């Protein structure tokens, strides 16, 4: 897979660390090379960090572990099946499908399989970036809606949380970290990734993430008598097991 960014003149090849107003990590999993290059160039031109792959199966595997703000998908082998596979694997990123098939019924089937938007070929490349921006706006709005998991309620807009109606007091950064873990439940997140996405910086060595994880565990009552729901994966990072979290929270009702 190739990675590119907004500072390389729109090229999908290479890495750039240029920062746009609202940059996002976007995966372009498109099995048609000209279409993949065109999509990546337009996204990089808007300042996004773009990972491009014409091997859709490999890209789907990568998307299981790497949180992306958006996935652009196109496969001649069946977009509907690919969407279903991604959703079954717990990938919650917005999906924009480029469909080589014709007909409203096919597009409807793709949307029913988990896609958030579908563009039929030949693609209107002026419509493409506008569709991407709309999906990113919608995703950003959804990130601020209240979330309920078992007896845990999180209100991102008010930055508040409660269990069975009783307030759980998190610091601002603890709350941001918990929200990020929930948004990427089931995915292994490295310390570097958490530092970059939650704290906004990179560091070669720091205990900041570990300390904040410990505080969250303590405040959620994740002691030694219960399963470690925010698991430490040695040498890799952390993963939140949402299904176990639901069971634990239901036990507290």
JSON list of C-alpha atoms in Angstrom, two decimals:
[
{"chain": "A", "resi": 1, "resn": "UNK", "atom": "CA", "xyz": [0.00, 0.00, 0.00]},
{"chain": "A", "resi": 2, "resn": "UNK", "atom": "CA", "xyz": [1.14, 3.54, -0.71]},
{"chain": "A", "resi": 3, "resn": "UNK", "atom": "CA", "xyz": [0.74, 6.52, 1.56]},
{"chain": "A", "resi": 4, "resn": "UNK", "atom": "CA", "xyz": [0.56, 10.14, 0.52]},
{"chain": "A", "resi": 5, "resn": "UNK", "atom": "CA", "xyz": [-0.44, 13.54, 1.86]},
{"chain": "A", "resi": 6, "resn": "UNK", "atom": "CA", "xyz": [-1.50, 17.02, 0.99]},
{"chain": "A", "resi": 7, "resn": "UNK", "atom": "CA", "xyz": [1.98, 18.46, 0.57]},
{"chain": "A", "resi": 8, "resn": "UNK", "atom": "CA", "xyz": [3.10, 16.41, -2.43]},
{"chain": "A", "resi": 9, "resn": "UNK", "atom": "CA", "xyz": [1.33, 18.23, -5.20]},
{"chain": "A", "resi": 10, "resn": "UNK", "atom": "CA", "xyz": [-1.56, 15.81, -5.19]},
{"chain": "A", "resi": 11, "resn": "UNK", "atom": "CA", "xyz": [0.56, 12.71, -5.88]},
{"chain": "A", "resi": 12, "resn": "UNK", "atom": "CA", "xyz": [-0.61, 9.51, -4.21]},
{"chain": "A", "resi": 13, "resn": "UNK", "atom": "CA", "xyz": [2.99, 8.36, -3.86]},
{"chain": "A", "resi": 14, "resn": "UNK", "atom": "CA", "xyz": [5.19, 9.34, -0.93]},
{"chain": "A", "resi": 15, "resn": "UNK", "atom": "CA", "xyz": [4.60, 10.73, 2.52]},
{"chain": "A", "resi": 16, "resn": "UNK", "atom": "CA", "xyz": [3.94, 14.31, 3.49]},
{"chain": "A", "resi": 17, "resn": "UNK", "atom": "CA", "xyz": [3.44, 15.82, 6.92]},
{"chain": "A", "resi": 18, "resn": "UNK", "atom": "CA", "xyz": [1.73, 18.99, 5.70]},
{"chain": "A", "resi": 19, "resn": "UNK", "atom": "CA", "xyz": [-1.25, 19.88, 7.85]},
{"chain": "A", "resi": 20, "resn": "UNK", "atom": "CA", "xyz": [-4.57, 21.05, 6.37]},
{"chain": "A", "resi": 21, "resn": "UNK", "atom": "CA", "xyz": [-7.40, 22.78, 8.19]},
{"chain": "A", "resi": 22, "resn": "UNK", "atom": "CA", "xyz": [-9.17, 19.46, 8.87]},
{"chain": "A", "resi": 23, "resn": "UNK", "atom": "CA", "xyz": [-6.87, 16.64, 7.71]},
{"chain": "A", "resi": 24, "resn": "UNK", "atom": "CA", "xyz": [-8.09, 13.05, 7.87]},
{"chain": "A", "resi": 25, "resn": "UNK", "atom": "CA", "xyz": [-6.55, 9.63, 7.37]},
{"chain": "A", "resi": 26, "resn": "UNK", "atom": "CA", "xyz": [-8.31, 8.10, 4.37]},
{"chain": "A", "resi": 27, "resn": "UNK", "atom": "CA", "xyz": [-7.91, 4.65, 2.83]},
{"chain": "A", "resi": 28, "resn": "UNK", "atom": "CA", "xyz": [-8.37, 4.33, -0.93]},
{"chain": "A", "resi": 29, "resn": "UNK", "atom": "CA", "xyz": [-8.96, 0.61, -1.60]},
{"chain": "A", "resi": 30, "resn": "UNK", "atom": "CA", "xyz": [-9.61, 0.73, -5.34]},
{"chain": "A", "resi": 31, "resn": "UNK", "atom": "CA", "xyz": [-8.66, -2.09, -7.71]},
{"chain": "A", "resi": 32, "resn": "UNK", "atom": "CA", "xyz": [-8.56, 0.17, -10.77]},
{"chain": "A", "resi": 33, "resn": "UNK", "atom": "CA", "xyz": [-5.19, 1.97, -10.87]},
{"chain": "A", "resi": 34, "resn": "UNK", "atom": "CA", "xyz": [-6.26, 5.11, -12.79]},
{"chain": "A", "resi": 35, "resn": "UNK", "atom": "CA", "xyz": [-9.29, 5.56, -10.51]},
{"chain": "A", "resi": 36, "resn": "UNK", "atom": "CA", "xyz": [-7.18, 4.94, -7.41]},
{"chain": "A", "resi": 37, "resn": "UNK", "atom": "CA", "xyz": [-4.63, 7.54, -8.51]},
{"chain": "A", "resi": 38, "resn": "UNK", "atom": "CA", "xyz": [-7.34, 10.09, -9.35]},
{"chain": "A", "resi": 39, "resn": "UNK", "atom": "CA", "xyz": [-9.14, 9.62, -6.03]},
{"chain": "A", "resi": 40, "resn": "UNK", "atom": "CA", "xyz": [-5.90, 9.79, -4.04]},
{"chain": "A", "resi": 41, "resn": "UNK", "atom": "CA", "xyz": [-4.76, 12.93, -5.84]},
{"chain": "A", "resi": 42, "resn": "UNK", "atom": "CA", "xyz": [-8.05, 14.73, -5.15]},
{"chain": "A", "resi": 43, "resn": "UNK", "atom": "CA", "xyz": [-8.00, 13.72, -1.48]},
{"chain": "A", "resi": 44, "resn": "UNK", "atom": "CA", "xyz": [-4.36, 14.70, -1.04]},
{"chain": "A", "resi": 45, "resn": "UNK", "atom": "CA", "xyz": [-5.15, 18.00, -2.73]},
{"chain": "A", "resi": 46, "resn": "UNK", "atom": "CA", "xyz": [-7.65, 18.67, 0.07]},
{"chain": "A", "resi": 47, "resn": "UNK", "atom": "CA", "xyz": [-4.87, 18.08, 2.61]},
{"chain": "A", "resi": 48, "resn": "UNK", "atom": "CA", "xyz": [-5.75, 14.54, 3.68]},
{"chain": "A", "resi": 49, "resn": "UNK", "atom": "CA", "xyz": [-3.27, 11.78, 4.46]},
{"chain": "A", "resi": 50, "resn": "UNK", "atom": "CA", "xyz": [-4.05, 9.05, 1.94]},
{"chain": "A", "resi": 51, "resn": "UNK", "atom": "CA", "xyz": [-3.16, 5.36, 1.94]},
{"chain": "A", "resi": 52, "resn": "UNK", "atom": "CA", "xyz": [-3.70, 3.80, -1.48]},
{"chain": "A", "resi": 53, "resn": "UNK", "atom": "CA", "xyz": [-3.99, 0.12, -2.39]},
{"chain": "A", "resi": 54, "resn": "UNK", "atom": "CA", "xyz": [-5.16, -1.64, -5.55]},
{"chain": "A", "resi": 55, "resn": "UNK", "atom": "CA", "xyz": [-5.16, -4.91, -3.58]},
{"chain": "A", "resi": 56, "resn": "UNK", "atom": "CA", "xyz": [-8.57, -4.60, -1.98]},
{"chain": "A", "resi": 57, "resn": "UNK", "atom": "CA", "xyz": [-8.27, -7.77, 0.11]},
{"chain": "A", "resi": 58, "resn": "UNK", "atom": "CA", "xyz": [-5.03, -6.52, 1.68]},
{"chain": "A", "resi": 59, "resn": "UNK", "atom": "CA", "xyz": [-6.62, -3.13, 2.30]},
{"chain": "A", "resi": 60, "resn": "UNK", "atom": "CA", "xyz": [-9.61, -4.72, 4.03]},
{"chain": "A", "resi": 61, "resn": "UNK", "atom": "CA", "xyz": [-7.24, -6.60, 6.33]},
{"chain": "A", "resi": 62, "resn": "UNK", "atom": "CA", "xyz": [-5.40, -3.35, 7.13]},
{"chain": "A", "resi": 63, "resn": "UNK", "atom": "CA", "xyz": [-8.68, -1.55, 7.87]},
{"chain": "A", "resi": 64, "resn": "UNK", "atom": "CA", "xyz": [-9.47, -4.06, 10.63]},
{"chain": "A", "resi": 65, "resn": "UNK", "atom": "CA", "xyz": [-6.61, -2.71, 12.76]},
{"chain": "A", "resi": 66, "resn": "UNK", "atom": "CA", "xyz": [-6.05, 0.82, 11.48]},
{"chain": "A", "resi": 67, "resn": "UNK", "atom": "CA", "xyz": [-8.72, 3.43, 12.22]},
{"chain": "A", "resi": 68, "resn": "UNK", "atom": "CA", "xyz": [-9.48, 5.54, 9.14]},
{"chain": "A", "resi": 69, "resn": "UNK", "atom": "CA", "xyz": [-11.73, 8.58, 8.94]},
{"chain": "A", "resi": 70, "resn": "UNK", "atom": "CA", "xyz": [-13.07, 7.32, 5.61]},
{"chain": "A", "resi": 71, "resn": "UNK", "atom": "CA", "xyz": [-12.63, 4.36, 3.28]},
{"chain": "A", "resi": 72, "resn": "UNK", "atom": "CA", "xyz": [-13.06, 4.67, -0.49]},
{"chain": "A", "resi": 73, "resn": "UNK", "atom": "CA", "xyz": [-13.81, 1.21, -1.89]},
{"chain": "A", "resi": 74, "resn": "UNK", "atom": "CA", "xyz": [-14.01, -0.17, -5.41]},
{"chain": "A", "resi": 75, "resn": "UNK", "atom": "CA", "xyz": [-13.73, -3.82, -6.36]},
{"chain": "A", "resi": 76, "resn": "UNK", "atom": "CA", "xyz": [-14.83, -5.69, -9.45]},
{"chain": "A", "resi": 77, "resn": "UNK", "atom": "CA", "xyz": [-15.16, -8.81, -7.27]},
{"chain": "A", "resi": 78, "resn": "UNK", "atom": "CA", "xyz": [-18.23, -7.53, -5.45]},
{"chain": "A", "resi": 79, "resn": "UNK", "atom": "CA", "xyz": [-18.57, -4.29, -3.51]},
{"chain": "A", "resi": 80, "resn": "UNK", "atom": "CA", "xyz": [-21.57, -5.57, -1.58]},
{"chain": "A", "resi": 81, "resn": "UNK", "atom": "CA", "xyz": [-19.61, -8.52, -0.17]},
{"chain": "A", "resi": 82, "resn": "UNK", "atom": "CA", "xyz": [-16.63, -6.29, 0.65]},
{"chain": "A", "resi": 83, "resn": "UNK", "atom": "CA", "xyz": [-18.87, -3.87, 2.56]},
{"chain": "A", "resi": 84, "resn": "UNK", "atom": "CA", "xyz": [-20.40, -6.72, 4.50]},
{"chain": "A", "resi": 85, "resn": "UNK", "atom": "CA", "xyz": [-16.96, -8.10, 5.34]},
{"chain": "A", "resi": 86, "resn": "UNK", "atom": "CA", "xyz": [-15.77, -4.75, 6.66]},
{"chain": "A", "resi": 87, "resn": "UNK", "atom": "CA", "xyz": [-18.86, -4.20, 8.81]},
{"chain": "A", "resi": 88, "resn": "UNK", "atom": "CA", "xyz": [-18.75, -7.78, 10.12]},
{"chain": "A", "resi": 89, "resn": "UNK", "atom": "CA", "xyz": [-15.14, -7.16, 11.17]},
{"chain": "A", "resi": 90, "resn": "UNK", "atom": "CA", "xyz": [-16.24, -4.19, 13.27]},
{"chain": "A", "resi": 91, "resn": "UNK", "atom": "CA", "xyz": [-14.94, -1.48, 10.92]},
{"chain": "A", "resi": 92, "resn": "UNK", "atom": "CA", "xyz": [-17.06, 1.60, 11.61]},
{"chain": "A", "resi": 93, "resn": "UNK", "atom": "CA", "xyz": [-15.35, 4.06, 9.25]},
{"chain": "A", "resi": 94, "resn": "UNK", "atom": "CA", "xyz": [-17.66, 5.73, 6.71]},
{"chain": "A", "resi": 95, "resn": "UNK", "atom": "CA", "xyz": [-17.62, 3.80, 3.41]},
{"chain": "A", "resi": 96, "resn": "UNK", "atom": "CA", "xyz": [-17.77, 5.49, 0.02]},
{"chain": "A", "resi": 97, "resn": "UNK", "atom": "CA", "xyz": [-18.17, 2.85, -2.67]},
{"chain": "A", "resi": 98, "resn": "UNK", "atom": "CA", "xyz": [-17.35, 3.36, -6.33]},
{"chain": "A", "resi": 99, "resn": "UNK", "atom": "CA", "xyz": [-19.59, 0.83, -8.07]},
{"chain": "A", "resi": 100, "resn": "UNK", "atom": "CA", "xyz": [-18.64, -0.57, -11.47]},
{"chain": "A", "resi": 101, "resn": "UNK", "atom": "CA", "xyz": [-22.14, -2.07, -11.73]},
{"chain": "A", "resi": 102, "resn": "UNK", "atom": "CA", "xyz": [-25.06, -0.18, -13.19]},
{"chain": "A", "resi": 103, "resn": "UNK", "atom": "CA", "xyz": [-28.59, 0.23, -11.88]},
{"chain": "A", "resi": 104, "resn": "UNK", "atom": "CA", "xyz": [-30.30, 1.64, -8.81]},
{"chain": "A", "resi": 105, "resn": "UNK", "atom": "CA", "xyz": [-30.98, -1.84, -7.43]},
{"chain": "A", "resi": 106, "resn": "UNK", "atom": "CA", "xyz": [-27.28, -2.64, -7.24]},
{"chain": "A", "resi": 107, "resn": "UNK", "atom": "CA", "xyz": [-26.52, 0.67, -5.55]},
{"chain": "A", "resi": 108, "resn": "UNK", "atom": "CA", "xyz": [-29.34, 0.07, -3.08]},
{"chain": "A", "resi": 109, "resn": "UNK", "atom": "CA", "xyz": [-27.92, -3.37, -2.27]},
{"chain": "A", "resi": 110, "resn": "UNK", "atom": "CA", "xyz": [-24.49, -1.85, -1.64]},
{"chain": "A", "resi": 111, "resn": "UNK", "atom": "CA", "xyz": [-25.97, 0.75, 0.69]},
{"chain": "A", "resi": 112, "resn": "UNK", "atom": "CA", "xyz": [-27.92, -1.95, 2.53]},
{"chain": "A", "resi": 113, "resn": "UNK", "atom": "CA", "xyz": [-24.67, -3.91, 2.95]},
{"chain": "A", "resi": 114, "resn": "UNK", "atom": "CA", "xyz": [-23.13, -1.08, 4.96]},
{"chain": "A", "resi": 115, "resn": "UNK", "atom": "CA", "xyz": [-21.94, 1.60, 2.55]},
{"chain": "A", "resi": 116, "resn": "UNK", "atom": "CA", "xyz": [-22.64, 5.22, 3.48]},
{"chain": "A", "resi": 117, "resn": "UNK", "atom": "CA", "xyz": [-22.60, 6.50, -0.10]},
{"chain": "A", "resi": 118, "resn": "UNK", "atom": "CA", "xyz": [-22.25, 4.99, -3.55]},
{"chain": "A", "resi": 119, "resn": "UNK", "atom": "CA", "xyz": [-21.01, 6.58, -6.78]},
{"chain": "A", "resi": 120, "resn": "UNK", "atom": "CA", "xyz": [-21.64, 4.75, -10.05]},
{"chain": "A", "resi": 121, "resn": "UNK", "atom": "CA", "xyz": [-19.05, 4.61, -12.80]},
{"chain": "A", "resi": 122, "resn": "UNK", "atom": "CA", "xyz": [-18.11, 6.59, -14.74]},
{"chain": "A", "resi": 123, "resn": "UNK", "atom": "CA", "xyz": [-17.36, 8.66, -11.66]},
{"chain": "A", "resi": 124, "resn": "UNK", "atom": "CA", "xyz": [-18.12, 12.36, -11.68]},
{"chain": "A", "resi": 125, "resn": "UNK", "atom": "CA", "xyz": [-14.79, 13.51, -10.22]},
{"chain": "A", "resi": 126, "resn": "UNK", "atom": "CA", "xyz": [-16.24, 16.92, -9.36]},
{"chain": "A", "resi": 127, "resn": "UNK", "atom": "CA", "xyz": [-18.92, 15.21, -7.26]},
{"chain": "A", "resi": 128, "resn": "UNK", "atom": "CA", "xyz": [-16.39, 12.88, -5.60]},
{"chain": "A", "resi": 129, "resn": "UNK", "atom": "CA", "xyz": [-14.64, 15.39, -3.26]},
{"chain": "A", "resi": 130, "resn": "UNK", "atom": "CA", "xyz": [-17.99, 16.98, -2.36]},
{"chain": "A", "resi": 131, "resn": "UNK", "atom": "CA", "xyz": [-19.34, 13.55, -1.38]},
{"chain": "A", "resi": 132, "resn": "UNK", "atom": "CA", "xyz": [-16.23, 12.91, 0.72]},
{"chain": "A", "resi": 133, "resn": "UNK", "atom": "CA", "xyz": [-16.63, 16.23, 2.53]},
{"chain": "A", "resi": 134, "resn": "UNK", "atom": "CA", "xyz": [-20.31, 15.49, 3.23]},
{"chain": "A", "resi": 135, "resn": "UNK", "atom": "CA", "xyz": [-19.47, 12.06, 4.70]},
{"chain": "A", "resi": 136, "resn": "UNK", "atom": "CA", "xyz": [-16.72, 13.53, 6.88]},
{"chain": "A", "resi": 137, "resn": "UNK", "atom": "CA", "xyz": [-19.07, 16.24, 8.16]},
{"chain": "A", "resi": 138, "resn": "UNK", "atom": "CA", "xyz": [-21.72, 13.65, 8.94]},
{"chain": "A", "resi": 139, "resn": "UNK", "atom": "CA", "xyz": [-19.18, 11.48, 10.74]},
{"chain": "A", "resi": 140, "resn": "UNK", "atom": "CA", "xyz": [-17.94, 14.44, 12.77]},
{"chain": "A", "resi": 141, "resn": "UNK", "atom": "CA", "xyz": [-21.51, 15.28, 13.80]},
{"chain": "A", "resi": 142, "resn": "UNK", "atom": "CA", "xyz": [-22.17, 11.67, 14.84]},
{"chain": "A", "resi": 143, "resn": "UNK", "atom": "CA", "xyz": [-19.05, 11.73, 17.01]},
{"chain": "A", "resi": 144, "resn": "UNK", "atom": "CA", "xyz": [-20.77, 14.30, 19.24]},
{"chain": "A", "resi": 145, "resn": "UNK", "atom": "CA", "xyz": [-24.01, 12.37, 19.76]},
{"chain": "A", "resi": 146, "resn": "UNK", "atom": "CA", "xyz": [-24.54, 10.69, 23.17]},
{"chain": "A", "resi": 147, "resn": "UNK", "atom": "CA", "xyz": [-23.49, 7.04, 23.31]},
{"chain": "A", "resi": 148, "resn": "UNK", "atom": "CA", "xyz": [-24.97, 4.39, 25.62]},
{"chain": "A", "resi": 149, "resn": "UNK", "atom": "CA", "xyz": [-23.21, 1.06, 26.22]},
{"chain": "A", "resi": 150, "resn": "UNK", "atom": "CA", "xyz": [-24.96, -1.01, 28.87]},
{"chain": "A", "resi": 151, "resn": "UNK", "atom": "CA", "xyz": [-25.33, 1.30, 31.85]},
{"chain": "A", "resi": 152, "resn": "UNK", "atom": "CA", "xyz": [-22.52, 3.60, 30.68]},
{"chain": "A", "resi": 153, "resn": "UNK", "atom": "CA", "xyz": [-23.66, 6.83, 29.04]},
{"chain": "A", "resi": 154, "resn": "UNK", "atom": "CA", "xyz": [-21.19, 9.18, 27.38]},
{"chain": "A", "resi": 155, "resn": "UNK", "atom": "CA", "xyz": [-22.14, 12.65, 26.18]},
{"chain": "A", "resi": 156, "resn": "UNK", "atom": "CA", "xyz": [-19.27, 13.90, 23.98]},
{"chain": "A", "resi": 157, "resn": "UNK", "atom": "CA", "xyz": [-20.71, 17.39, 23.60]},
{"chain": "A", "resi": 158, "resn": "UNK", "atom": "CA", "xyz": [-20.91, 17.98, 27.35]},
{"chain": "A", "resi": 159, "resn": "UNK", "atom": "CA", "xyz": [-17.85, 15.82, 28.00]},
{"chain": "A", "resi": 160, "resn": "UNK", "atom": "CA", "xyz": [-19.72, 13.95, 30.71]},
{"chain": "A", "resi": 161, "resn": "UNK", "atom": "CA", "xyz": [-20.14, 10.29, 31.59]},
{"chain": "A", "resi": 162, "resn": "UNK", "atom": "CA", "xyz": [-22.28, 8.30, 34.01]},
{"chain": "A", "resi": 163, "resn": "UNK", "atom": "CA", "xyz": [-22.91, 4.71, 35.10]},
{"chain": "A", "resi": 164, "resn": "UNK", "atom": "CA", "xyz": [-26.48, 3.99, 36.18]},
{"chain": "A", "resi": 165, "resn": "UNK", "atom": "CA", "xyz": [-27.04, 7.75, 36.26]},
{"chain": "A", "resi": 166, "resn": "UNK", "atom": "CA", "xyz": [-24.18, 8.36, 38.68]},
{"chain": "A", "resi": 167, "resn": "UNK", "atom": "CA", "xyz": [-21.58, 10.78, 37.31]},
{"chain": "A", "resi": 168, "resn": "UNK", "atom": "CA", "xyz": [-18.12, 9.42, 36.55]},
{"chain": "A", "resi": 169, "resn": "UNK", "atom": "CA", "xyz": [-15.62, 12.25, 36.64]},
{"chain": "A", "resi": 170, "resn": "UNK", "atom": "CA", "xyz": [-12.92, 12.10, 33.98]},
{"chain": "A", "resi": 171, "resn": "UNK", "atom": "CA", "xyz": [-10.33, 14.72, 33.20]},
{"chain": "A", "resi": 172, "resn": "UNK", "atom": "CA", "xyz": [-10.67, 16.31, 29.76]},
{"chain": "A", "resi": 173, "resn": "UNK", "atom": "CA", "xyz": [-7.89, 14.16, 28.33]},
{"chain": "A", "resi": 174, "resn": "UNK", "atom": "CA", "xyz": [-9.17, 10.97, 29.97]},
{"chain": "A", "resi": 175, "resn": "UNK", "atom": "CA", "xyz": [-12.56, 11.63, 28.41]},
{"chain": "A", "resi": 176, "resn": "UNK", "atom": "CA", "xyz": [-11.05, 12.22, 24.97]},
{"chain": "A", "resi": 177, "resn": "UNK", "atom": "CA", "xyz": [-9.04, 9.01, 25.26]},
{"chain": "A", "resi": 178, "resn": "UNK", "atom": "CA", "xyz": [-12.08, 6.96, 26.35]},
{"chain": "A", "resi": 179, "resn": "UNK", "atom": "CA", "xyz": [-14.15, 8.37, 23.50]},
{"chain": "A", "resi": 180, "resn": "UNK", "atom": "CA", "xyz": [-11.38, 7.49, 21.04]},
{"chain": "A", "resi": 181, "resn": "UNK", "atom": "CA", "xyz": [-11.13, 3.93, 22.39]},
{"chain": "A", "resi": 182, "resn": "UNK", "atom": "CA", "xyz": [-14.90, 3.48, 22.09]},
{"chain": "A", "resi": 183, "resn": "UNK", "atom": "CA", "xyz": [-14.90, 4.85, 18.54]},
{"chain": "A", "resi": 184, "resn": "UNK", "atom": "CA", "xyz": [-12.25, 2.27, 17.64]},
{"chain": "A", "resi": 185, "resn": "UNK", "atom": "CA", "xyz": [-13.50, -0.61, 19.77]},
{"chain": "A", "resi": 186, "resn": "UNK", "atom": "CA", "xyz": [-11.99, -3.97, 18.94]},
{"chain": "A", "resi": 187, "resn": "UNK", "atom": "CA", "xyz": [-8.94, -2.42, 17.26]},
{"chain": "A", "resi": 188, "resn": "UNK", "atom": "CA", "xyz": [-5.42, -2.53, 18.63]},
{"chain": "A", "resi": 189, "resn": "UNK", "atom": "CA", "xyz": [-4.23, 1.06, 18.98]},
{"chain": "A", "resi": 190, "resn": "UNK", "atom": "CA", "xyz": [-0.53, 1.73, 19.45]},
{"chain": "A", "resi": 191, "resn": "UNK", "atom": "CA", "xyz": [0.72, 4.25, 21.99]},
{"chain": "A", "resi": 192, "resn": "UNK", "atom": "CA", "xyz": [2.14, 6.32, 19.13]},
{"chain": "A", "resi": 193, "resn": "UNK", "atom": "CA", "xyz": [-1.26, 6.38, 17.43]},
{"chain": "A", "resi": 194, "resn": "UNK", "atom": "CA", "xyz": [-3.00, 7.42, 20.65]},
{"chain": "A", "resi": 195, "resn": "UNK", "atom": "CA", "xyz": [-0.44, 10.14, 21.32]},
{"chain": "A", "resi": 196, "resn": "UNK", "atom": "CA", "xyz": [-0.80, 11.51, 17.81]},
{"chain": "A", "resi": 197, "resn": "UNK", "atom": "CA", "xyz": [-4.61, 11.37, 17.57]},
{"chain": "A", "resi": 198, "resn": "UNK", "atom": "CA", "xyz": [-5.59, 12.23, 21.15]},
{"chain": "A", "resi": 199, "resn": "UNK", "atom": "CA", "xyz": [-2.70, 14.42, 22.32]},
{"chain": "A", "resi": 200, "resn": "UNK", "atom": "CA", "xyz": [-1.63, 15.74, 18.92]},
{"chain": "A", "resi": 201, "resn": "UNK", "atom": "CA", "xyz": [2.07, 15.03, 19.20]},
{"chain": "A", "resi": 202, "resn": "UNK", "atom": "CA", "xyz": [4.64, 12.29, 18.78]},
{"chain": "A", "resi": 203, "resn": "UNK", "atom": "CA", "xyz": [7.16, 11.11, 21.33]},
{"chain": "A", "resi": 204, "resn": "UNK", "atom": "CA", "xyz": [9.81, 8.41, 21.43]},
{"chain": "A", "resi": 205, "resn": "UNK", "atom": "CA", "xyz": [9.14, 7.52, 25.06]},
{"chain": "A", "resi": 206, "resn": "UNK", "atom": "CA", "xyz": [6.38, 8.54, 27.43]},
{"chain": "A", "resi": 207, "resn": "UNK", "atom": "CA", "xyz": [4.20, 7.06, 30.14]},
{"chain": "A", "resi": 208, "resn": "UNK", "atom": "CA", "xyz": [1.39, 9.52, 29.47]},
{"chain": "A", "resi": 209, "resn": "UNK", "atom": "CA", "xyz": [-0.86, 7.04, 27.68]},
{"chain": "A", "resi": 210, "resn": "UNK", "atom": "CA", "xyz": [-0.27, 4.30, 30.25]},
{"chain": "A", "resi": 211, "resn": "UNK", "atom": "CA", "xyz": [-1.15, 6.59, 33.15]},
{"chain": "A", "resi": 212, "resn": "UNK", "atom": "CA", "xyz": [-4.36, 7.82, 31.52]},
{"chain": "A", "resi": 213, "resn": "UNK", "atom": "CA", "xyz": [-5.43, 4.24, 30.70]},
{"chain": "A", "resi": 214, "resn": "UNK", "atom": "CA", "xyz": [-4.85, 3.27, 34.34]},
{"chain": "A", "resi": 215, "resn": "UNK", "atom": "CA", "xyz": [-7.01, 6.18, 35.53]},
{"chain": "A", "resi": 216, "resn": "UNK", "atom": "CA", "xyz": [-9.85, 5.24, 33.14]},
{"chain": "A", "resi": 217, "resn": "UNK", "atom": "CA", "xyz": [-9.73, 1.61, 34.28]},
{"chain": "A", "resi": 218, "resn": "UNK", "atom": "CA", "xyz": [-9.90, 2.69, 37.90]},
{"chain": "A", "resi": 219, "resn": "UNK", "atom": "CA", "xyz": [-12.84, 5.06, 37.36]},
{"chain": "A", "resi": 220, "resn": "UNK", "atom": "CA", "xyz": [-14.82, 2.43, 35.43]},
{"chain": "A", "resi": 221, "resn": "UNK", "atom": "CA", "xyz": [-14.23, -0.04, 38.26]},
{"chain": "A", "resi": 222, "resn": "UNK", "atom": "CA", "xyz": [-12.09, -2.37, 36.19]},
{"chain": "A", "resi": 223, "resn": "UNK", "atom": "CA", "xyz": [-10.31, -4.06, 39.09]},
{"chain": "A", "resi": 224, "resn": "UNK", "atom": "CA", "xyz": [-8.64, -7.46, 39.28]},
{"chain": "A", "resi": 225, "resn": "UNK", "atom": "CA", "xyz": [-11.95, -9.22, 40.02]},
{"chain": "A", "resi": 226, "resn": "UNK", "atom": "CA", "xyz": [-13.26, -8.39, 36.56]},
{"chain": "A", "resi": 227, "resn": "UNK", "atom": "CA", "xyz": [-11.84, -8.98, 33.08]},
{"chain": "A", "resi": 228, "resn": "UNK", "atom": "CA", "xyz": [-9.46, -6.33, 31.83]},
{"chain": "A", "resi": 229, "resn": "UNK", "atom": "CA", "xyz": [-11.74, -4.73, 29.29]},
{"chain": "A", "resi": 230, "resn": "UNK", "atom": "CA", "xyz": [-9.13, -2.28, 28.09]},
{"chain": "A", "resi": 231, "resn": "UNK", "atom": "CA", "xyz": [-6.51, -4.85, 27.26]},
{"chain": "A", "resi": 232, "resn": "UNK", "atom": "CA", "xyz": [-2.79, -4.21, 27.07]},
{"chain": "A", "resi": 233, "resn": "UNK", "atom": "CA", "xyz": [-1.32, -5.98, 24.03]},
{"chain": "A", "resi": 234, "resn": "UNK", "atom": "CA", "xyz": [2.38, -6.33, 24.77]},
{"chain": "A", "resi": 235, "resn": "UNK", "atom": "CA", "xyz": [4.52, -4.54, 22.22]},
{"chain": "A", "resi": 236, "resn": "UNK", "atom": "CA", "xyz": [1.48, -3.27, 20.29]},
{"chain": "A", "resi": 237, "resn": "UNK", "atom": "CA", "xyz": [-0.75, -1.05, 22.42]},
{"chain": "A", "resi": 238, "resn": "UNK", "atom": "CA", "xyz": [-4.30, -1.17, 23.78]},
{"chain": "A", "resi": 239, "resn": "UNK", "atom": "CA", "xyz": [-7.66, -2.53, 22.66]},
{"chain": "A", "resi": 240, "resn": "UNK", "atom": "CA", "xyz": [-11.12, -1.97, 24.15]},
{"chain": "A", "resi": 241, "resn": "UNK", "atom": "CA", "xyz": [-13.34, -5.06, 24.10]},
{"chain": "A", "resi": 242, "resn": "UNK", "atom": "CA", "xyz": [-16.78, -3.52, 23.75]},
{"chain": "A", "resi": 243, "resn": "UNK", "atom": "CA", "xyz": [-18.75, -6.77, 24.12]},
{"chain": "A", "resi": 244, "resn": "UNK", "atom": "CA", "xyz": [-17.11, -7.48, 27.47]},
{"chain": "A", "resi": 245, "resn": "UNK", "atom": "CA", "xyz": [-17.68, -3.87, 28.50]},
{"chain": "A", "resi": 246, "resn": "UNK", "atom": "CA", "xyz": [-21.41, -4.25, 27.88]},
{"chain": "A", "resi": 247, "resn": "UNK", "atom": "CA", "xyz": [-21.51, -7.42, 30.00]},
{"chain": "A", "resi": 248, "resn": "UNK", "atom": "CA", "xyz": [-19.63, -5.75, 32.83]},
{"chain": "A", "resi": 249, "resn": "UNK", "atom": "CA", "xyz": [-21.85, -2.68, 32.81]},
{"chain": "A", "resi": 250, "resn": "UNK", "atom": "CA", "xyz": [-25.02, -4.80, 32.74]},
{"chain": "A", "resi": 251, "resn": "UNK", "atom": "CA", "xyz": [-23.79, -6.55, 35.88]},
{"chain": "A", "resi": 252, "resn": "UNK", "atom": "CA", "xyz": [-23.75, -3.21, 37.68]},
{"chain": "A", "resi": 253, "resn": "UNK", "atom": "CA", "xyz": [-27.44, -2.48, 37.01]}
]
